[in-house]
XYZ file of C-alpha atoms in Angstrom:
701
model
C -142.407 175.055 100.006
C -142.313 171.546 101.356
C -140.314 168.926 99.531
C -140.489 165.193 99.406
C -137.208 164.858 101.313
C -135.387 166.944 103.906
C -132.179 166.919 101.861
C -131.478 166.370 98.168
C -130.512 162.860 97.095
C -126.923 162.002 96.209
C -127.920 161.279 92.618
C -130.784 162.157 90.315
C -131.596 161.331 86.736
C -132.206 164.978 85.842
C -131.108 168.081 87.753
C -132.884 171.365 87.031
C -131.130 174.461 88.383
C -133.566 177.353 88.793
C -137.248 177.434 89.693
C -138.533 180.203 87.424
C -141.102 179.450 84.704
C -138.656 177.668 82.393
C -137.140 175.543 85.162
C -140.474 174.650 86.758
C -141.978 173.815 83.374
C -139.114 171.606 82.181
C -139.025 169.795 85.523
C -142.787 169.228 85.502
C -142.859 167.928 81.930
C -140.051 165.467 82.675
C -141.514 164.302 85.992
C -144.867 163.628 84.322
C -142.987 161.333 81.935
C -141.860 159.231 84.877
C -138.285 160.478 85.163
C -136.587 161.328 88.463
C -136.193 165.105 88.675
C -134.599 167.311 91.325
C -135.039 171.086 91.134
C -132.765 173.422 93.095
C -133.798 177.057 93.536
C -131.603 179.577 95.359
C -134.509 181.797 96.472
C -137.465 181.232 98.731
C -140.625 181.746 96.710
C -142.517 183.967 96.216
C -139.885 186.336 94.895
C -140.263 189.482 92.796
C -139.795 189.469 89.017
C -140.747 191.802 86.189
C -142.447 190.539 83.013
C -146.181 190.454 83.708
C -147.818 190.303 80.260
C -148.380 186.902 78.617
C -149.420 185.851 75.105
C -152.010 183.188 74.098
C -149.496 180.382 73.549
C -149.006 180.154 77.325
C -152.426 178.498 77.707
C -151.401 175.683 75.369
C -148.090 175.141 77.142
C -149.790 175.025 80.537
C -152.447 172.637 79.248
C -149.789 170.100 78.255
C -148.482 169.863 81.838
C -151.930 170.036 83.451
C -151.520 173.544 84.881
C -153.904 175.592 82.723
C -156.906 175.207 85.012
C -154.881 176.162 88.095
C -153.704 179.370 86.466
C -157.119 180.157 84.959
C -158.849 179.817 88.341
C -156.243 181.798 90.249
C -157.746 185.152 89.344
C -155.038 186.837 87.284
C -156.124 189.793 85.161
C -157.821 188.718 81.934
C -155.974 189.832 78.790
C -158.381 189.854 75.813
C -155.806 191.415 73.499
C -153.423 194.340 73.395
C -153.535 197.924 72.162
C -150.435 199.349 70.494
C -149.953 202.939 69.368
C -146.876 203.658 67.255
C -147.840 207.078 65.980
C -149.203 209.952 68.055
C -151.026 211.196 64.943
C -152.881 207.946 64.224
C -155.167 205.838 66.354
C -153.908 202.770 68.174
C -154.071 199.295 66.695
C -155.679 196.447 68.595
C -154.810 192.756 68.441
C -157.830 190.696 69.453
C -156.725 187.428 71.083
C -160.242 186.057 71.533
C -161.121 186.446 67.837
C -159.786 182.904 67.401
C -161.787 181.623 70.371
C -162.458 182.508 74.006
C -159.743 180.141 75.218
C -157.182 182.005 73.147
C -157.031 184.851 75.656
C -154.105 185.313 78.014
C -153.381 186.943 81.369
C -151.441 189.758 82.948
C -149.845 188.194 86.002
C -148.047 189.175 89.175
C -144.902 187.208 88.481
C -144.129 186.345 92.097
C -147.508 184.600 92.323
C -147.443 183.080 88.830
C -143.937 181.690 89.287
C -144.795 180.259 92.697
C -147.888 178.608 91.233
C -145.765 176.831 88.608
C -143.174 175.761 91.182
C -145.890 174.350 93.435
C -147.355 172.522 90.449
C -143.952 170.993 89.746
C -143.792 169.660 93.307
C -147.313 168.252 92.998
C -146.236 166.381 89.853
C -143.383 164.584 91.600
C -140.477 166.990 91.223
C -138.257 167.101 94.313
C -138.099 170.857 94.903
C -135.444 172.396 97.144
C -135.624 176.135 97.724
C -132.814 178.189 99.285
C -130.484 175.704 97.614
C -127.796 177.364 95.551
C -125.740 175.521 92.957
C -122.289 177.094 93.100
C -120.346 175.051 90.550
C -120.453 172.134 88.135
C -118.021 169.313 87.441
C -117.535 167.878 83.954
C -116.406 164.530 82.619
C -113.149 164.702 80.630
C -113.641 165.295 76.925
C -111.300 165.386 73.971
C -111.272 168.753 72.193
C -113.056 168.694 68.854
C -111.333 169.703 65.661
C -113.048 173.090 65.638
C -112.297 173.512 69.355
C -115.873 174.415 70.299
C -115.959 175.365 73.950
C -119.118 173.322 74.548
C -117.228 170.250 73.350
C -114.059 171.080 75.266
C -115.710 171.356 78.680
C -117.234 167.887 78.385
C -120.441 166.509 79.822
C -121.593 167.899 83.201
C -121.858 165.111 85.752
C -122.216 166.725 89.183
C -123.082 169.955 90.941
C -121.873 171.480 94.186
C -124.536 173.259 96.192
C -125.172 174.888 99.550
C -128.427 175.150 101.465
C -129.066 178.305 103.466
C -131.667 179.812 105.753
C -131.320 183.326 104.303
C -132.839 184.222 100.946
C -129.815 184.633 98.709
C -130.851 184.529 95.068
C -128.199 184.480 92.342
C -127.623 188.109 91.500
C -127.802 189.245 87.905
C -124.366 190.131 86.529
C -123.439 193.764 86.005
C -123.237 192.913 82.309
C -125.126 190.074 80.579
C -121.800 188.689 79.368
C -120.200 188.664 82.832
C -120.649 185.759 85.238
C -122.838 186.392 88.253
C -120.853 187.170 91.367
C -123.139 184.831 93.275
C -121.699 181.778 91.521
C -118.549 182.370 93.537
C -120.515 182.169 96.777
C -118.896 179.779 99.203
C -119.842 178.461 102.581
C -117.688 176.388 104.862
C -116.516 173.156 103.272
C -118.697 171.071 105.549
C -121.784 172.959 104.288
C -121.090 172.359 100.592
C -122.581 169.166 99.186
C -122.541 167.382 95.847
C -125.222 165.790 93.707
C -124.542 163.731 90.586
C -126.898 163.549 87.626
C -127.350 162.195 84.121
C -128.808 165.342 82.561
C -128.693 169.027 83.474
C -131.223 171.759 82.702
C -129.794 175.235 83.318
C -132.689 177.582 84.146
C -130.678 180.071 86.193
C -132.113 183.174 84.545
C -130.014 186.143 83.579
C -127.231 184.947 85.897
C -126.669 182.135 83.366
C -124.562 179.459 85.056
C -123.497 177.639 81.871
C -123.367 180.548 79.435
C -121.525 183.064 81.634
C -119.323 180.901 83.862
C -118.378 177.940 81.684
C -119.227 178.465 78.012
C -118.685 182.240 78.065
C -120.689 182.405 74.841
C -123.257 185.119 75.575
C -123.335 188.289 73.488
C -125.378 191.469 73.820
C -127.639 192.561 70.959
C -126.141 195.907 70.001
C -129.297 197.003 68.169
C -131.381 196.761 71.358
C -129.283 198.560 73.965
C -132.055 200.097 76.027
C -132.810 200.970 79.620
C -136.157 200.375 81.307
C -137.617 202.078 84.361
C -140.903 201.038 85.902
C -143.140 201.308 88.917
C -146.595 200.287 90.133
C -149.611 202.571 90.308
C -152.960 202.332 92.054
C -156.331 203.929 91.279
C -155.627 204.206 87.552
C -158.136 204.229 84.714
C -159.038 201.280 82.492
C -158.635 200.920 78.745
C -161.923 200.569 76.794
C -164.090 199.949 79.862
C -167.457 198.393 79.071
C -166.317 196.801 75.802
C -164.871 193.435 74.853
C -161.443 195.101 74.979
C -161.852 196.135 78.606
C -158.681 196.307 80.679
C -156.374 195.253 77.848
C -152.761 196.418 78.254
C -151.650 199.534 76.400
C -148.296 199.953 74.634
C -147.225 203.278 73.180
C -144.251 204.645 71.252
C -142.643 207.642 72.948
C -143.308 210.938 71.224
C -139.586 211.625 70.689
C -139.098 208.197 69.019
C -136.568 207.065 71.630
C -138.537 204.022 72.806
C -141.913 202.975 74.156
C -144.005 202.684 77.312
C -146.281 200.051 78.795
C -149.439 200.161 80.911
C -150.313 196.666 82.198
C -153.202 196.229 84.675
C -152.784 193.497 87.299
C -155.336 191.562 89.341
C -154.221 192.964 92.695
C -155.419 196.489 91.967
C -152.032 197.718 90.779
C -150.931 198.668 87.282
C -147.413 198.107 85.996
C -146.219 201.209 84.138
C -142.814 201.270 82.501
C -140.712 203.161 79.983
C -138.122 201.597 77.669
C -135.672 204.068 76.149
C -132.531 203.942 74.049
C -129.575 204.157 76.433
C -127.975 207.142 74.705
C -131.257 209.043 74.661
C -131.848 208.187 78.306
C -128.399 209.467 79.269
C -128.892 212.685 77.299
C -132.323 213.230 78.808
C -130.966 212.561 82.305
C -128.224 215.146 81.840
C -130.782 217.681 80.682
C -133.192 216.833 83.490
C -130.475 217.170 86.134
C -130.241 220.875 85.372
C -133.917 221.640 85.995
C -136.790 219.195 85.586
C -140.284 220.652 86.012
C -143.107 218.358 87.040
C -144.841 216.680 84.065
C -148.197 218.397 84.511
C -150.360 220.189 81.946
C -150.197 223.360 84.061
C -146.433 223.469 83.737
C -145.212 225.196 80.541
C -142.624 222.450 80.089
C -145.349 219.857 79.581
C -145.857 218.979 75.927
C -148.617 216.862 74.439
C -147.574 214.830 71.364
C -145.169 216.663 69.119
C -146.453 218.032 65.839
C -145.311 216.230 62.672
C -143.026 219.184 61.964
C -141.413 218.887 65.405
C -141.032 215.144 64.979
C -139.297 215.642 61.634
C -136.995 218.264 63.143
C -136.020 215.882 65.952
C -135.288 213.138 63.447
C -133.021 215.437 61.457
C -131.184 216.611 64.586
C -130.484 213.263 66.203
C -128.730 211.248 63.528
C -125.983 210.308 65.985
C -128.273 209.367 68.865
C -129.067 205.761 67.940
C -126.809 202.876 67.045
C -128.659 202.470 63.750
C -127.984 203.351 60.146
C -129.648 203.908 56.762
C -132.253 206.501 55.695
C -135.309 207.272 57.766
C -138.607 205.542 57.093
C -141.786 207.420 56.330
C -144.843 206.732 58.451
C -145.841 203.073 58.402
C -149.147 203.568 56.677
C -148.076 204.838 53.292
C -150.977 205.366 50.945
C -153.613 205.438 53.691
C -156.135 208.226 53.633
C -155.474 208.968 57.308
C -151.713 209.441 56.999
C -150.894 212.529 59.041
C -150.560 215.738 57.033
C -148.324 218.491 58.341
C -151.191 220.306 60.051
C -152.847 217.301 61.686
C -153.607 217.477 65.401
C -152.671 214.555 67.666
C -155.059 211.628 67.633
C -157.123 211.170 70.748
C -155.795 209.289 73.752
C -156.661 205.641 74.482
C -160.371 204.962 75.010
C -161.420 204.330 78.600
C -165.176 204.309 78.043
C -167.576 202.214 76.022
C -168.164 205.078 73.590
C -164.447 205.337 72.725
C -164.827 209.133 72.869
C -162.107 211.130 74.561
C -162.000 214.749 75.461
C -159.118 215.969 73.364
C -157.194 217.581 76.187
C -153.796 216.969 77.768
C -153.772 214.154 80.327
C -153.837 214.879 84.032
C -151.257 212.780 85.883
C -151.654 211.804 89.501
C -151.627 214.487 92.145
C -148.876 212.551 93.876
C -146.665 212.769 90.783
C -145.964 216.447 91.368
C -145.416 215.891 95.079
C -142.905 213.162 94.296
C -140.825 215.495 92.188
C -140.963 218.315 94.690
C -140.115 215.979 97.572
C -136.746 215.007 96.067
C -137.777 211.415 96.709
C -135.074 210.010 94.464
C -133.257 210.721 91.232
C -134.473 207.486 89.602
C -138.084 208.335 90.415
C -137.677 211.815 88.945
C -136.184 210.407 85.740
C -139.003 207.890 85.485
C -141.735 210.489 85.950
C -140.004 212.821 83.519
C -139.885 210.129 80.828
C -143.628 209.535 81.200
C -144.150 212.980 79.657
C -143.261 211.299 76.363
C -146.199 208.874 76.657
C -149.393 210.976 76.728
C -151.634 207.955 76.301
C -150.120 206.308 79.358
C -150.543 209.506 81.368
C -154.184 209.633 80.315
C -154.693 206.094 81.599
C -152.853 206.838 84.849
C -155.283 209.702 85.392
C -155.411 210.515 89.101
C -153.550 207.387 90.140
C -150.718 207.250 92.662
C -147.271 205.712 92.415
C -147.093 203.012 95.095
C -144.294 203.649 97.567
C -143.807 207.145 96.276
C -146.732 209.181 97.577
C -145.767 211.437 100.475
C -148.878 211.994 102.553
C -150.541 210.618 105.653
C -152.476 207.937 103.762
C -149.457 206.110 102.362
C -146.462 204.383 103.884
C -143.408 205.705 102.001
C -141.418 202.641 103.053
C -143.962 200.119 101.777
C -142.922 197.645 99.095
C -145.004 198.039 95.898
C -144.831 194.253 95.479
C -143.351 191.646 97.856
C -139.637 191.256 97.265
C -139.356 194.336 95.065
C -137.732 196.471 97.743
C -138.796 199.833 99.125
C -137.792 201.923 96.110
C -140.906 202.920 94.136
C -139.079 202.679 90.802
C -136.930 199.862 89.414
C -134.589 199.893 86.435
C -132.750 197.452 84.180
C -130.433 197.749 81.199
C -128.450 195.618 78.736
C -131.024 192.842 78.911
C -131.091 191.874 75.223
C -128.667 189.029 74.588
C -128.292 185.575 73.086
C -125.884 182.662 73.267
C -123.930 180.788 70.632
C -125.562 177.505 71.648
C -128.176 176.206 74.069
C -127.415 172.506 74.302
C -124.640 169.963 74.403
C -123.991 166.442 75.590
C -126.046 165.967 78.730
C -127.135 169.604 79.176
C -129.769 172.066 78.012
C -130.024 175.826 78.627
C -133.534 177.310 78.841
C -135.212 180.675 79.373
C -133.250 183.771 80.333
C -130.233 181.615 81.164
C -129.580 181.486 77.433
C -131.268 184.464 75.819
C -133.685 187.336 76.207
C -134.935 189.790 73.584
C -136.922 192.716 74.928
C -140.111 193.315 76.928
C -141.871 194.457 73.756
C -144.330 191.905 72.321
C -144.390 190.046 75.666
C -142.323 187.148 74.343
C -140.312 186.402 77.515
C -142.492 183.708 79.094
C -143.309 182.234 75.679
C -139.632 181.744 74.824
C -138.952 180.428 78.328
C -141.635 177.750 77.979
C -140.599 176.993 74.396
C -137.087 176.221 75.570
C -138.404 174.272 78.556
C -140.635 172.001 76.470
C -137.855 171.553 73.936
C -135.421 170.573 76.695
C -137.899 168.090 78.158
C -138.713 166.560 74.769
C -135.086 166.189 73.705
C -133.931 164.759 77.036
C -136.835 162.298 76.930
C -135.910 161.414 73.342
C -132.318 160.766 74.360
C -133.290 158.589 77.331
C -135.856 156.638 75.305
C -133.540 156.099 72.363
C -135.588 158.056 69.832
C -132.278 159.435 68.576
C -128.727 159.941 69.761
C -127.928 162.540 72.413
C -125.974 164.596 69.895
C -128.943 164.857 67.557
C -131.312 165.564 70.446
C -129.079 168.385 71.687
C -128.853 169.847 68.202
C -132.665 169.769 67.875
C -132.983 171.803 71.075
C -130.352 174.249 69.916
C -132.152 174.761 66.603
C -135.590 175.074 68.218
C -134.483 177.758 70.668
C -132.511 179.657 68.026
C -135.371 179.554 65.514
C -138.021 180.777 67.944
C -135.720 183.451 69.327
C -134.822 184.754 65.870
C -138.457 185.013 64.795
C -139.415 187.120 67.772
C -136.188 189.120 67.512
C -137.014 190.158 63.936
C -140.580 191.066 64.940
C -139.304 193.189 67.832
C -136.676 194.830 65.614
C -139.391 195.686 63.090
C -141.293 197.473 65.861
C -138.206 199.464 66.836
C -137.609 200.324 63.193
C -141.066 201.881 63.092
C -140.749 203.618 66.464
C -137.387 205.156 65.582
C -138.290 205.784 61.929
C -134.902 204.515 60.817
C -133.469 201.333 59.405
C -131.794 199.153 62.019
C -128.337 197.731 61.473
C -129.097 194.368 63.077
C -127.543 191.918 60.633
C -124.952 190.854 63.195
C -127.578 190.350 65.901
C -129.897 188.303 63.690
C -127.234 186.231 61.956
C -127.397 184.769 58.451
C -127.780 181.129 59.461
C -130.330 181.912 62.165
C -132.439 183.938 59.732
C -132.463 181.118 57.192
C -133.684 178.669 59.845
C -136.388 180.981 61.138
C -137.518 182.684 57.936
C -136.778 180.322 55.079
C -140.442 180.456 54.056
C -140.426 184.263 54.161
C -137.484 184.832 51.822
C -139.374 184.133 48.566
C -142.265 186.301 49.774
C -140.145 189.377 50.433
C -137.839 188.798 47.454
C -140.545 188.157 44.877
C -139.028 187.252 41.530
C -135.587 188.563 42.489
C -132.731 186.104 42.775
C -131.953 185.132 46.340
C -128.339 184.890 47.294
C -127.120 182.112 49.575
C -126.565 184.546 52.446
C -128.766 187.118 54.096
C -128.075 190.677 52.995
C -128.733 193.929 54.822
C -131.318 194.867 52.177
C -133.138 191.562 52.599
C -133.212 191.946 56.372
C -134.739 195.415 56.005
C -137.418 193.959 53.708
C -138.139 191.307 56.326
C -138.483 193.996 58.989
C -140.816 195.976 56.729
C -142.925 192.861 56.158
C -143.205 192.180 59.900
C -144.084 195.832 60.549
C -147.563 195.041 59.270
C -148.125 193.044 62.468
C -148.584 196.349 64.253
C -150.911 198.100 61.802
C -153.620 200.062 63.668
C -156.559 197.871 62.709
C -159.608 197.143 64.843
C -161.757 194.017 65.245
C -164.561 195.936 63.531
C -162.379 196.482 60.469
C -161.452 192.805 60.375
C -165.159 191.948 60.452
C -165.835 194.415 57.628
C -163.084 192.933 55.476
C -164.381 189.442 56.189
C -167.790 190.488 54.869
C -166.217 191.971 51.738
C -164.179 188.826 51.116
C -167.265 186.641 51.300
C -168.424 188.262 48.081
C -165.170 187.484 46.292
C -165.020 184.594 43.886
C -161.414 183.400 44.191
C -160.267 180.757 46.640
C -157.266 182.954 47.484
C -159.576 185.690 48.727
C -161.416 183.271 50.993
C -158.143 182.210 52.613
C -156.693 185.669 53.145
C -157.974 186.058 56.731
C -156.874 182.568 57.768
C -153.652 182.981 59.766
C -152.919 179.258 59.446
C -152.476 179.491 55.666
C -149.065 179.963 54.012
C -147.727 183.474 53.578
C -148.677 185.206 50.339
C -146.585 187.503 48.190
C -147.548 190.943 46.958
C -148.713 189.688 43.576
C -151.290 187.403 45.186
C -152.523 190.259 47.348
C -152.969 192.460 44.285
C -155.019 189.752 42.589
C -157.305 189.527 45.606
C -157.757 193.293 45.648
C -158.636 193.230 41.954
C -161.110 190.429 42.575
C -162.914 192.604 45.128
C -163.365 195.325 42.446
C -163.157 198.080 45.048
C -161.484 200.410 42.555
C -163.524 199.401 39.507
C -165.388 202.529 38.308
C -167.455 200.592 35.776
C -168.860 198.286 38.433
C -169.647 201.189 40.748
C -171.298 203.170 37.935
C -173.548 200.219 37.143
C -174.460 199.992 40.827
C -175.401 203.682 40.884
C -177.668 203.233 37.881
C -179.306 200.237 39.530
C -180.031 202.228 42.692
C -180.939 205.433 40.866
C -178.081 207.402 42.447
C -176.580 209.679 39.772
C -175.604 212.901 41.537
C -172.012 214.074 41.392
C -171.981 214.521 45.139
C -173.014 210.916 45.681
C -170.405 209.810 43.173
C -167.650 211.681 44.998
C -168.704 210.281 48.363
C -168.784 206.813 46.890
C -165.332 207.260 45.405
C -163.931 208.284 48.787
C -165.686 205.372 50.431
C -164.180 202.931 47.952
C -160.725 204.381 48.525
C -161.095 203.985 52.269
C -162.421 200.440 51.867
C -159.503 199.526 49.624
C -156.998 200.981 52.114
C -158.667 199.122 54.990
C -158.730 195.814 53.109
C -155.068 196.161 52.160
C -153.999 197.002 55.711
C -156.005 194.158 57.282
C -154.795 191.570 54.758
C -151.180 192.654 55.132
C -151.506 192.408 58.911
C -152.956 188.888 58.730
C -150.242 187.868 56.275
C -147.518 189.186 58.590
C -149.069 187.412 61.573
C -148.465 184.101 59.800
C -144.751 184.549 60.480
C -145.212 183.741 64.174
C -148.775 182.425 64.416
C -147.806 178.821 65.188
C -145.714 180.047 68.106
C -147.761 183.023 69.282
C -151.041 181.131 69.514
C -150.081 177.574 70.434
C -147.490 174.805 70.485
C -148.285 173.231 67.127
C -144.853 174.246 65.806
C -143.363 171.425 67.888
C -145.382 168.848 65.961
C -145.498 170.519 62.555
C -142.103 172.148 62.025
C -139.430 169.581 61.252
C -135.921 170.423 62.420
C -133.217 168.114 61.179
C -135.935 165.766 59.954
C -137.466 165.398 63.427
C -140.598 166.713 65.144
C -141.770 166.394 68.741
C -144.020 163.496 69.712
C -146.263 165.648 71.870
C -148.038 162.810 73.649
C -148.060 162.574 77.429
C -146.219 159.449 78.514
C -144.441 159.229 75.149
C -142.830 162.661 74.907
C -139.835 162.620 72.599
C -138.727 163.060 68.998
C -139.927 161.216 65.920
C -139.123 161.361 62.223
C -141.209 163.878 60.307
C -143.717 162.290 57.942
């Protein structure tokens, strides 16, 4: 990428280290405010990165920096919503993004292309971009230790950076552990090659390598409740979810049949589909040991292939694996307690994901790609074998793969076995990652901000990575602008950024933990990961809802956290857009104002008592009303009465499930679907002035 100068200047107002989405975004937002910004990126773009699925808020973030149209016109795969299946004995749920408007949809992106697009946009907005430019160290102004001896106060304000420019592509490598500094930060060239740049403000967007958090602050910690391992690859010639409907080509997410994790199926615009499996590390290790003895190909013809386990088998596995997960407390029952379609002991597995407009599936085991069996028999690689073996636990994903082929893994005359699935990915057909869930004690200090993966990452589930990266980036830009413009002191601006990042992270962390609680059917001991203070910041409005009339203690308890997880579980209820439309029609006949507001995700969260009042107002379980209706229509037969009773029960269950899902969505709606939280949610008495040319902080009204 061309830059505005052949070499970086000796000084810049703001230095951004890292050109991923968070770095490019923060740099662009600041440059559009008229500030001098230099961005240094160690790689030469495009470069490979995982994390392809976006959520609707991304559109709003991109719109603020003038990049939405560029991304929309690029041709990335349209994402109308997402299908999630937690239970092999129930249908999948579907979250419809475009229900709130066509422009509320998102994309599935090839990250190398998406990231390059944002970096190019930054350069077009006046950012001085320097690729193949690695920052190796920082220098800090002297600072007197604070009374509490916080490390961020002890190290002082960063004032300069040492960097080297190279011809080779040498990206900062991710550390072996998220809490260990990247070995690449110790990279050194000859002294005459190393150069220095001074700056007024620093934005650390160095990704998982984490320059500030791992090398200087040493304040990163791994989330013990989310110690997973992911393996993934790219497939071609796969099927499409719900083809011919308004859900066409939506991504598919599915809990593994042994409750050890989940799988994803994300279609991309280049004809490939990203398919991955996330599994608890202990389960993955145990499965690998078992597979190393003798692993048959995952095909229906092989006796070792199993379609979804029966409820009895699932229960047996739960009882036999109490020591497998790092979680405690009794098991949960199925999520949908009280629903008429809760799986009885003799229920057959629900059909696989729909790939046709009729939503009808032949109820037969999926047929994986022909090349899958050849991969296993070819001894192509142990990682590939483990990956293909784990896909046996995701029958819906296998159904969608159909006769597809793993790119880089097919051994025949029509495929190059040494081809890279995606540029920069390497020749191996399967990639893996582990220990990716972490957070930091703080994300800002005097003269510096940490954004994106440099500070924290949760989990691929719920596709929150890019959202949190852009949230931190906009927060960094707004607080630096506020400090420069005198909206508030630098200390208060830094604290606002720290609170914003922590609050957003904690909200998505609790939502993700609620999903894992359902998938593993056990309570999750995550109190240490969530943190009492962080929960209060993120979920202060939720505490009275989940506590009801009970007295709330000053600190978060394990029981209260479990209630919060149970509340957020409703986000993933298996509802359909058709059911939401049906409930909307039923609510229109209700008389109370509360009923009219129940489907509005922008309204405040409601407690269980309010929900019960709405249900009573609908009179779905009122026999007297229904008897009068039968007399009016002349329908008196016992058979009709029984059918009507069942219909009312189903309607009541549907209404309850839909309303609980909408109510749970309110927890993260302002973040998931836009950037209004910056203007509406006061932190420390301040909100963001989200006006181009005047970006900063202002007192909340």
